[in-house]
Amino acid sequence: GQNIDQPTEMTATEGAIVQINCTYQTSGFNGLFWYQQHAGEAPTFLSYNVLDGLEEKGRFSSFLSRSKGYSYLLLKELQMKDSASYLCAVRDGDYKLSFGAGTTVTVRA
Amino acid sequence: IAGITQAPTSQILAAGRRMTLRCTQDMRHNAMYWYRQDLGLGLRLIHYSNTAGTTGKGEVPDGYSVSRANTDDFPLTLASAVPSQTSVYFCASSAAGPTDTQYFGPGTRLTVL
């Protein structure tokens, strides 16, 4: 099976930066996704990496190292509305998406 | 544009009963998926359909069946519900197929007693 690990919880202060790490071991690799999920709501797409390097999208950036099986999601200038779960998902060689258990980020004033 | 809709929003069901969760998308996406989300386990794929008329098994298919008679609808059926099927169920779709980004419906919270 697939193995995707990310921290369970993180807490940060409004205006700060938080980095959520994700490590993976999968059968083949066809891209890594980050989703945001607010409590009681559906996951919403944040970012996609298939090549090594950094993808920046406003306050959110995502990094990928395929050789290390590692990604991170960087959230800058944190706002209260960023309090949510962040899901790391890897698309394997069969194009199936496997998800980590999610990291709950709490932003404090 | 509604995107993906799911029904019901929530349901309490007696064990042994049959239940169909509905999923409809109006984006003409080719591929559709059913996931369940349980605390501490993340989203797990139940069944998928890469195009109308075809279906496949995911990671946790036992106890569930699906059909894909047309592009828009992808119902999930629990033939005889058991308490371990208590979960939040999300339907998702992707445009051209499994190589595209998946977008999720609002979910159905199912409790089996």
Coordinates of N, CA and C in Angstrom, one line a residue:
Chain A
G1 N 0.8 -1.2 0.0 CA 0.0 0.0 0.0 C 0.8 1.2 0.0
Q2 N 0.2 2.4 0.0 CA 0.9 3.6 0.0 C 1.1 4.1 1.4
N3 N 2.1 4.9 1.6 CA 2.4 5.4 3.0 C 2.6 6.9 2.9
I4 N 1.8 7.7 3.5 CA 1.9 9.1 3.4 C 1.8 9.7 4.8
D5 N 2.9 10.4 5.3 CA 2.9 10.9 6.6 C 3.0 12.4 6.7
Q6 N 2.2 12.9 7.6 CA 2.2 14.3 7.9 C 1.9 14.5 9.4
P7 N 2.3 15.6 10.0 CA 2.0 15.8 11.4 C 0.5 16.0 11.6
T8 N 0.1 15.6 12.8 CA -1.3 15.6 13.2 C -1.8 17.0 13.4
E9 N -1.0 17.8 14.1 CA -1.5 19.1 14.5 C -0.4 20.1 14.5
M10 N -0.7 21.4 14.2 CA 0.3 22.5 14.3 C -0.5 23.7 14.8
T11 N 0.2 24.5 15.5 CA -0.5 25.8 16.0 C 0.5 26.9 15.7
A12 N -0.1 28.0 15.2 CA 0.7 29.2 14.9 C -0.1 30.5 15.2
T13 N 0.7 31.6 15.2 CA 0.1 32.9 15.5 C -0.3 33.6 14.2
E14 N -1.4 34.3 14.3 CA -1.8 35.2 13.2 C -0.7 36.0 12.7
G15 N -0.5 36.0 11.3 CA 0.6 36.8 10.7 C 1.9 36.0 10.6
A16 N 2.0 34.9 11.2 CA 3.2 34.1 11.2 C 3.3 33.2 9.9
I17 N 4.3 32.4 9.9 CA 4.5 31.4 8.8 C 4.4 30.0 9.4
V18 N 3.8 29.1 8.7 CA 3.8 27.7 9.1 C 4.1 26.8 7.9
Q19 N 4.9 25.8 8.2 CA 5.4 24.8 7.2 C 4.9 23.4 7.5
I20 N 4.1 22.8 6.7 CA 3.5 21.5 6.9 C 4.3 20.5 6.0
N21 N 5.0 19.6 6.7 CA 5.7 18.6 5.9 C 4.9 17.3 5.6
C22 N 5.3 16.7 4.5 CA 4.7 15.5 4.0 C 5.7 14.6 3.4
T23 N 5.8 13.4 3.9 CA 6.7 12.4 3.3 C 5.9 11.2 2.8
Y24 N 6.4 10.6 1.7 CA 5.5 9.6 1.1 C 6.4 8.5 0.5
Q25 N 5.8 7.3 0.5 CA 6.4 6.1 -0.2 C 5.2 5.5 -1.0
T26 N 5.3 5.6 -2.3 CA 4.2 5.1 -3.1 C 4.8 4.2 -4.3
S27 N 3.9 3.5 -4.9 CA 4.2 2.7 -6.0 C 4.1 3.5 -7.3
G28 N 5.1 4.1 -7.7 CA 5.1 5.1 -8.8 C 4.7 6.5 -8.3
F29 N 4.9 7.5 -9.1 CA 4.5 8.8 -8.7 C 4.1 9.6 -10.0
N30 N 2.9 10.2 -9.8 CA 2.4 11.1 -10.9 C 1.8 12.4 -10.3
G31 N 2.5 12.9 -9.3 CA 2.1 14.2 -8.8 C 1.7 14.2 -7.4
L32 N 1.8 15.3 -6.7 CA 1.5 15.5 -5.3 C 0.5 16.7 -5.2
F33 N -0.5 16.5 -4.4 CA -1.5 17.6 -4.3 C -1.6 18.0 -2.8
W34 N -2.0 19.2 -2.6 CA -2.4 19.7 -1.3 C -3.8 20.2 -1.3
Y35 N -4.6 19.8 -0.4 CA -6.0 20.2 -0.2 C -6.2 20.9 1.1
Q36 N -7.1 21.8 1.2 CA -7.5 22.5 2.4 C -8.9 22.0 2.8
Q37 N -9.2 21.7 4.0 CA -10.5 21.2 4.4 C -10.9 21.9 5.7
H38 N -11.9 22.8 5.7 CA -12.4 23.3 6.9 C -13.4 22.3 7.5
A39 N -13.5 22.4 8.8 CA -14.3 21.5 9.6 C -15.7 21.4 9.0
G40 N -16.2 20.2 8.8 CA -17.5 20.0 8.3 C -17.7 20.3 6.8
E41 N -16.6 20.6 6.1 CA -16.8 20.9 4.7 C -16.0 20.0 3.8
A42 N -16.1 20.2 2.5 CA -15.3 19.3 1.5 C -13.9 19.8 1.4
P43 N -13.0 18.9 1.0 CA -11.6 19.3 0.7 C -11.7 20.2 -0.6
T44 N -10.8 21.3 -0.6 CA -10.7 22.1 -1.7 C -9.3 22.2 -2.2
F45 N -9.1 22.1 -3.5 CA -7.8 22.0 -4.1 C -6.9 23.3 -3.8
L46 N -5.7 23.1 -3.4 CA -4.8 24.2 -3.1 C -3.6 24.3 -4.2
S47 N -2.9 23.1 -4.3 CA -1.7 23.1 -5.1 C -1.4 21.8 -5.7
Y48 N -0.6 21.8 -6.7 CA -0.2 20.5 -7.4 C 1.3 20.7 -7.8
N49 N 2.1 19.7 -7.5 CA 3.5 19.6 -7.9 C 3.7 18.3 -8.6
V50 N 4.4 18.3 -9.7 CA 4.8 17.1 -10.3 C 6.3 17.1 -10.6
L51 N 6.9 18.3 -10.7 CA 8.4 18.4 -10.9 C 9.0 19.0 -9.6
D52 N 10.2 18.7 -9.4 CA 10.9 19.2 -8.2 C 10.9 20.7 -8.2
G53 N 10.8 21.3 -7.0 CA 10.9 22.7 -6.9 C 9.7 23.3 -6.2
L54 N 9.6 24.6 -6.2 CA 8.7 25.4 -5.5 C 7.6 26.0 -6.4
E55 N 6.3 25.8 -6.0 CA 5.2 26.4 -6.7 C 4.6 27.4 -5.8
E56 N 4.5 28.7 -6.2 CA 4.0 29.7 -5.4 C 2.6 30.2 -5.9
K57 N 1.7 30.3 -4.9 CA 0.3 30.8 -5.3 C -0.1 31.7 -4.2
G58 N 0.2 33.0 -4.3 CA -0.2 33.9 -3.3 C 0.5 33.7 -2.0
R59 N -0.3 33.5 -0.9 CA 0.3 33.3 0.4 C 0.7 31.8 0.6
F60 N 0.3 31.0 -0.3 CA 0.6 29.5 -0.2 C 1.7 29.1 -1.2
S61 N 2.6 28.3 -0.7 CA 3.6 27.8 -1.6 C 3.7 26.3 -1.3
S62 N 4.1 25.5 -2.3 CA 4.3 24.1 -2.1 C 5.6 23.7 -2.8
F63 N 6.3 22.8 -2.1 CA 7.6 22.3 -2.6 C 7.6 20.8 -2.7
L64 N 8.4 20.3 -3.7 CA 8.5 18.9 -3.9 C 9.9 18.5 -4.2
S65 N 10.3 17.4 -3.5 CA 11.6 16.7 -3.9 C 11.2 15.2 -4.1
R66 N 11.2 14.8 -5.4 CA 10.8 13.5 -5.7 C 11.9 12.5 -5.2
S67 N 13.2 12.8 -5.2 CA 14.2 11.9 -4.8 C 14.1 11.6 -3.3
K68 N 13.6 12.5 -2.5 CA 13.5 12.4 -1.1 C 12.1 12.0 -0.7
G69 N 11.2 11.9 -1.6 CA 9.8 11.6 -1.2 C 9.2 12.5 -0.2
Y70 N 9.4 13.8 -0.5 CA 9.1 14.9 0.5 C 8.5 16.1 -0.2
S71 N 7.5 16.6 0.5 CA 6.9 17.9 0.1 C 6.6 18.7 1.3
Y72 N 6.5 20.0 1.1 CA 5.9 20.8 2.2 C 5.0 21.9 1.6
L73 N 4.1 22.3 2.5 CA 3.1 23.4 2.2 C 3.5 24.5 3.1
L74 N 3.7 25.7 2.5 CA 4.1 26.9 3.3 C 3.0 27.8 3.3
L75 N 2.5 28.2 4.5 CA 1.4 29.2 4.6 C 2.0 30.5 5.2
K76 N 2.0 31.5 4.5 CA 2.6 32.8 5.0 C 1.5 33.8 5.4
E77 N 1.9 34.7 6.2 CA 0.9 35.8 6.7 C -0.4 35.2 7.1
L78 N -0.3 34.2 8.1 CA -1.4 33.5 8.5 C -2.6 34.3 8.9
Q79 N -3.8 33.9 8.5 CA -5.0 34.6 8.9 C -5.9 33.5 9.7
M80 N -6.8 34.1 10.4 CA -7.7 33.2 11.2 C -8.4 32.2 10.3
K81 N -8.8 32.6 9.1 CA -9.5 31.7 8.2 C -8.7 30.6 7.7
D82 N -7.4 30.6 8.0 CA -6.5 29.5 7.5 C -6.6 28.3 8.5
S83 N -7.2 28.5 9.6 CA -7.5 27.4 10.5 C -8.3 26.3 9.8
A84 N -7.7 25.1 9.6 CA -8.3 24.1 8.8 C -7.4 22.9 8.9
S85 N -7.8 21.8 8.2 CA -7.0 20.7 8.0 C -6.4 20.7 6.6
Y86 N -5.1 20.3 6.5 CA -4.4 20.4 5.2 C -4.0 18.9 4.9
L87 N -4.5 18.5 3.7 CA -4.3 17.1 3.3 C -3.3 17.0 2.2
C88 N -2.3 16.1 2.4 CA -1.3 15.8 1.4 C -1.8 14.6 0.7
A89 N -1.8 14.6 -0.7 CA -2.2 13.5 -1.4 C -1.3 13.2 -2.6
V90 N -1.0 11.9 -2.8 CA 0.0 11.5 -3.8 C -0.7 10.7 -4.9
R91 N -0.5 11.0 -6.1 CA -1.1 10.2 -7.2 C 0.0 9.2 -7.6
D92 N -0.4 7.9 -7.6 CA 0.6 6.8 -7.8 C 0.7 6.4 -9.2
G93 N 1.4 5.4 -9.5 CA 1.7 4.9 -10.8 C 0.4 4.5 -11.6
D94 N -0.6 4.1 -10.9 CA -1.9 3.8 -11.5 C -2.9 5.0 -11.5
Y95 N -2.4 6.1 -11.2 CA -3.2 7.4 -11.2 C -4.2 7.4 -10.1
K96 N -4.0 6.6 -9.1 CA -4.9 6.6 -7.9 C -4.4 7.6 -6.9
L97 N -5.3 8.3 -6.2 CA -4.9 9.3 -5.3 C -5.0 8.7 -3.9
S98 N -3.8 8.8 -3.1 CA -3.8 8.4 -1.8 C -3.6 9.6 -0.9
F99 N -4.3 9.6 0.2 CA -4.3 10.8 1.1 C -3.6 10.5 2.4
G100 N -2.8 11.5 2.9 CA -2.4 11.4 4.3 C -3.6 11.7 5.2
A101 N -3.4 11.5 6.5 CA -4.5 11.7 7.5 C -4.8 13.1 7.7
G102 N -4.0 14.0 7.3 CA -4.2 15.5 7.4 C -3.6 16.1 8.6
T103 N -3.2 17.4 8.5 CA -2.6 18.2 9.5 C -3.6 19.3 9.9
T104 N -4.0 19.3 11.2 CA -4.9 20.4 11.6 C -4.1 21.6 12.1
V105 N -4.3 22.7 11.4 CA -3.6 23.9 11.7 C -4.6 24.8 12.5
T106 N -4.1 25.3 13.6 CA -4.9 26.2 14.4 C -4.2 27.5 14.5
V107 N -4.8 28.6 14.0 CA -4.2 29.9 14.0 C -4.8 30.7 15.2
R108 N -3.9 31.2 16.1 CA -4.3 31.9 17.3 C -4.0 33.4 17.1
A109 N -4.9 34.2 17.7 CA -4.7 35.7 17.6 C -3.5 36.2 18.4
Chain B
I1 N -23.7 27.5 -11.7 CA -23.1 26.2 -11.8 C -23.0 25.5 -10.4
A2 N -23.7 24.4 -10.3 CA -23.7 23.7 -9.0 C -22.4 23.0 -8.7
G3 N -21.8 22.4 -9.7 CA -20.6 21.7 -9.5 C -21.0 20.2 -9.2
I4 N -20.6 19.8 -8.0 CA -21.0 18.5 -7.5 C -22.0 18.5 -6.4
T5 N -23.1 17.8 -6.5 CA -24.0 17.8 -5.4 C -24.1 16.3 -4.9
Q6 N -24.4 16.2 -3.6 CA -24.5 14.9 -3.0 C -25.8 14.9 -2.1
A7 N -26.5 13.8 -2.1 CA -27.7 13.7 -1.2 C -27.7 12.3 -0.7
P8 N -28.2 12.1 0.6 CA -28.6 13.2 1.5 C -27.4 13.9 2.1
T9 N -27.6 15.0 2.8 CA -26.5 15.6 3.6 C -26.1 14.8 4.7
S10 N -27.1 14.2 5.4 CA -26.8 13.3 6.5 C -27.9 12.2 6.6
Q11 N -27.6 11.1 7.2 CA -28.5 10.0 7.3 C -28.2 9.1 8.5
I12 N -29.2 8.7 9.2 CA -29.0 7.7 10.3 C -29.7 6.5 9.8
L13 N -29.0 5.3 9.8 CA -29.5 4.1 9.2 C -29.4 3.0 10.1
A14 N -30.4 2.1 10.1 CA -30.3 0.9 10.9 C -29.5 -0.2 10.2
A15 N -28.7 -0.9 11.0 CA -27.9 -1.9 10.4 C -28.7 -2.9 9.6
G16 N -28.2 -3.4 8.5 CA -28.9 -4.3 7.7 C -29.7 -3.7 6.6
R17 N -30.0 -2.4 6.7 CA -30.8 -1.7 5.7 C -29.9 -1.4 4.4
R18 N -30.6 -1.2 3.3 CA -30.0 -0.8 2.1 C -30.0 0.7 1.9
M19 N -28.9 1.3 1.4 CA -28.9 2.7 1.3 C -28.1 3.1 0.0
T20 N -28.6 4.1 -0.7 CA -27.9 4.6 -1.8 C -27.6 6.1 -1.6
L21 N -26.3 6.4 -1.7 CA -25.9 7.8 -1.7 C -25.8 8.3 -3.1
R22 N -26.3 9.5 -3.3 CA -26.4 10.0 -4.7 C -25.3 11.1 -4.9
C23 N -24.8 11.1 -6.1 CA -23.8 12.1 -6.5 C -24.1 12.5 -7.9
T24 N -24.2 13.8 -8.1 CA -24.4 14.3 -9.5 C -23.5 15.5 -9.7
Q25 N -22.9 15.5 -10.9 CA -22.0 16.7 -11.3 C -22.5 17.2 -12.6
D26 N -22.4 18.6 -12.8 CA -22.9 19.2 -14.0 C -21.7 19.8 -14.8
M27 N -20.5 19.3 -14.6 CA -19.3 19.9 -15.2 C -18.9 19.0 -16.4
R28 N -19.6 18.0 -16.7 CA -19.3 17.0 -17.8 C -17.9 16.4 -17.6
H29 N -17.6 16.2 -16.3 CA -16.3 15.5 -16.0 C -16.4 14.1 -16.4
N30 N -15.3 13.5 -16.9 CA -15.3 12.1 -17.3 C -15.2 11.2 -16.1
A31 N -14.3 11.5 -15.1 CA -14.0 10.6 -14.1 C -14.7 11.0 -12.8
M32 N -15.2 10.0 -12.0 CA -15.8 10.3 -10.7 C -15.3 9.3 -9.7
Y33 N -15.4 9.6 -8.4 CA -14.8 8.9 -7.4 C -15.7 8.9 -6.1
W34 N -15.6 7.9 -5.3 CA -16.2 7.9 -4.0 C -15.1 7.6 -3.0
Y35 N -15.1 8.4 -1.9 CA -14.2 8.3 -0.8 C -15.0 8.2 0.5
R36 N -14.4 7.6 1.5 CA -14.8 7.7 2.8 C -13.8 8.4 3.7
Q37 N -14.2 9.2 4.6 CA -13.2 9.9 5.5 C -13.5 9.5 7.0
D38 N -12.6 8.9 7.6 CA -12.7 8.6 9.0 C -11.6 9.2 9.8
L39 N -11.9 9.6 11.0 CA -10.9 10.3 11.9 C -9.6 9.5 12.0
G40 N -8.5 10.2 11.7 CA -7.2 9.6 11.9 C -6.8 8.8 10.7
L41 N -7.7 8.5 9.7 CA -7.3 7.7 8.6 C -7.2 8.4 7.3
G42 N -7.8 9.6 7.2 CA -7.8 10.3 6.0 C -8.8 9.8 5.0
L43 N -8.8 10.3 3.8 CA -9.7 9.9 2.7 C -9.2 8.6 2.1
R44 N -10.1 7.6 1.9 CA -9.8 6.3 1.3 C -10.8 6.1 0.1
L45 N -10.2 5.7 -1.0 CA -11.0 5.5 -2.2 C -11.8 4.2 -2.1
I46 N -13.1 4.3 -2.4 CA -14.0 3.1 -2.3 C -14.1 2.5 -3.8
H47 N -14.6 3.3 -4.7 CA -14.8 3.0 -6.1 C -14.5 4.2 -6.9
Y48 N -14.3 3.9 -8.2 CA -14.1 5.0 -9.1 C -14.6 4.6 -10.5
S49 N -14.8 5.7 -11.3 CA -15.2 5.5 -12.7 C -14.5 6.4 -13.6
N50 N -13.7 5.9 -14.5 CA -12.9 6.8 -15.4 C -13.7 7.4 -16.5
T51 N -14.8 6.7 -16.8 CA -15.7 7.2 -17.9 C -17.0 6.5 -17.7
A52 N -18.1 7.1 -18.3 CA -19.4 6.5 -18.2 C -19.4 5.1 -18.8
G53 N -20.0 4.2 -18.0 CA -20.1 2.8 -18.4 C -19.0 1.9 -17.8
T54 N -18.0 2.5 -17.2 CA -16.9 1.7 -16.5 C -16.8 2.1 -15.1
T55 N -16.4 1.1 -14.3 CA -16.2 1.3 -12.8 C -15.0 0.5 -12.4
G56 N -14.4 0.8 -11.3 CA -13.3 0.1 -10.8 C -13.2 0.1 -9.2
K57 N -12.5 -0.8 -8.6 CA -12.4 -0.9 -7.2 C -11.3 -0.1 -6.7
G58 N -11.5 0.6 -5.5 CA -10.5 1.3 -4.9 C -9.8 0.5 -3.7
E59 N -9.5 1.2 -2.7 CA -8.7 0.6 -1.6 C -9.7 -0.1 -0.6
V60 N -10.9 0.4 -0.5 CA -11.9 -0.2 0.5 C -13.2 -0.5 -0.2
P61 N -13.3 -1.4 -1.1 CA -14.6 -1.6 -1.9 C -15.6 -2.5 -1.2
D62 N -15.2 -3.3 -0.3 CA -16.1 -4.3 0.3 C -17.3 -3.7 0.9
G63 N -18.5 -4.3 0.6 CA -19.8 -3.8 1.1 C -20.4 -2.6 0.4
Y64 N -19.7 -2.2 -0.7 CA -20.2 -1.1 -1.5 C -20.3 -1.5 -3.0
S65 N -21.2 -0.9 -3.7 CA -21.3 -1.1 -5.2 C -21.6 0.3 -5.8
V66 N -21.2 0.4 -7.1 CA -21.5 1.7 -7.8 C -21.9 1.3 -9.2
S67 N -22.5 2.3 -9.9 CA -22.9 2.2 -11.3 C -22.6 3.6 -11.9
R68 N -22.4 3.6 -13.2 CA -22.2 4.8 -13.9 C -22.9 4.7 -15.3
A69 N -24.2 4.9 -15.2 CA -25.0 4.8 -16.4 C -24.9 6.0 -17.4
N70 N -24.5 7.1 -16.8 CA -24.3 8.3 -17.6 C -23.2 9.1 -17.1
T71 N -22.8 10.2 -17.7 CA -21.7 11.1 -17.3 C -21.9 11.7 -16.0
D72 N -23.2 12.1 -15.7 CA -23.4 13.1 -14.6 C -23.6 12.4 -13.2
D73 N -24.1 11.1 -13.2 CA -24.5 10.5 -12.0 C -23.6 9.3 -11.6
F74 N -23.3 9.2 -10.3 CA -22.4 8.1 -9.8 C -22.9 7.7 -8.4
P75 N -24.0 6.9 -8.3 CA -24.5 6.5 -7.0 C -23.7 5.4 -6.3
L76 N -23.6 5.5 -5.0 CA -22.9 4.5 -4.2 C -24.0 3.8 -3.4
T77 N -24.0 2.5 -3.4 CA -25.0 1.7 -2.7 C -24.3 0.8 -1.7
L78 N -24.9 0.9 -0.5 CA -24.6 -0.1 0.6 C -25.7 -1.1 0.6
A79 N -25.4 -2.3 0.3 CA -26.5 -3.3 0.1 C -27.1 -3.7 1.5
S80 N -26.2 -3.8 2.5 CA -26.7 -4.2 3.8 C -25.7 -3.5 4.8
A81 N -26.1 -2.3 5.3 CA -25.2 -1.5 6.1 C -24.8 -2.1 7.4
V82 N -23.6 -1.9 7.7 CA -23.0 -2.3 9.0 C -22.4 -1.1 9.7
P83 N -22.3 -1.2 11.1 CA -21.8 0.0 11.9 C -20.5 0.5 11.4
S84 N -19.6 -0.4 10.9 CA -18.3 0.1 10.5 C -18.3 1.0 9.2
Q85 N -19.5 1.0 8.6 CA -19.7 1.9 7.5 C -20.1 3.3 7.9
T86 N -20.2 3.6 9.2 CA -20.4 4.9 9.7 C -19.2 5.8 9.3
S87 N -19.4 6.9 8.6 CA -18.3 7.7 8.0 C -18.9 8.9 7.3
V88 N -18.0 9.7 6.9 CA -18.4 10.8 6.0 C -18.0 10.4 4.6
Y89 N -18.9 10.5 3.6 CA -18.6 10.0 2.3 C -18.6 11.2 1.3
F90 N -17.5 11.3 0.6 CA -17.3 12.3 -0.4 C -17.2 11.8 -1.8
C91 N -17.9 12.4 -2.7 CA -17.9 12.2 -4.1 C -17.0 13.2 -4.7
A92 N -16.2 12.8 -5.7 CA -15.3 13.7 -6.4 C -15.3 13.5 -7.9
S93 N -14.9 14.5 -8.7 CA -14.8 14.3 -10.1 C -13.6 15.0 -10.6
S94 N -13.1 14.5 -11.8 CA -12.0 15.2 -12.5 C -12.3 15.2 -14.0
A95 N -11.8 16.2 -14.6 CA -12.3 16.6 -16.0 C -12.1 15.5 -17.0
A96 N -10.8 15.3 -17.4 CA -10.5 14.4 -18.5 C -10.4 13.0 -18.0
G97 N -10.1 12.8 -16.7 CA -9.9 11.5 -16.2 C -8.9 11.5 -15.1
P98 N -8.3 10.4 -14.7 CA -7.5 10.3 -13.5 C -6.2 11.1 -13.6
T99 N -5.8 11.7 -14.7 CA -4.7 12.5 -14.7 C -5.0 14.0 -14.3
D100 N -6.2 14.3 -14.1 CA -6.6 15.7 -13.7 C -6.8 15.8 -12.3
T101 N -6.9 17.1 -11.8 CA -7.2 17.4 -10.4 C -8.6 17.0 -10.1
Q102 N -8.8 16.4 -8.9 CA -10.1 16.0 -8.4 C -10.7 17.1 -7.6
Y103 N -12.0 17.3 -7.8 CA -12.8 18.3 -7.1 C -13.9 17.6 -6.3
F104 N -14.2 18.0 -5.1 CA -15.0 17.2 -4.2 C -16.4 17.9 -4.0
G105 N -17.4 17.0 -3.8 CA -18.7 17.4 -3.4 C -18.7 17.7 -1.9
P106 N -19.9 18.1 -1.4 CA -20.0 18.6 0.0 C -20.0 17.5 1.0
G107 N -20.2 16.2 0.6 CA -20.2 15.1 1.6 C -21.5 14.7 2.1
T108 N -21.6 13.4 2.5 CA -22.8 12.8 3.2 C -22.3 12.2 4.5
R109 N -22.9 12.6 5.6 CA -22.5 12.0 6.9 C -23.5 10.9 7.2
L110 N -22.9 9.7 7.2 CA -23.8 8.5 7.4 C -23.5 7.8 8.7
T111 N -24.5 7.6 9.5 CA -24.4 6.9 10.8 C -25.2 5.6 10.7
V112 N -24.5 4.4 10.9 CA -25.2 3.1 10.9 C -25.3 2.6 12.3
L113 N -26.5 2.4 12.8 CA -26.7 2.0 14.2 C -27.0 0.5 14.3

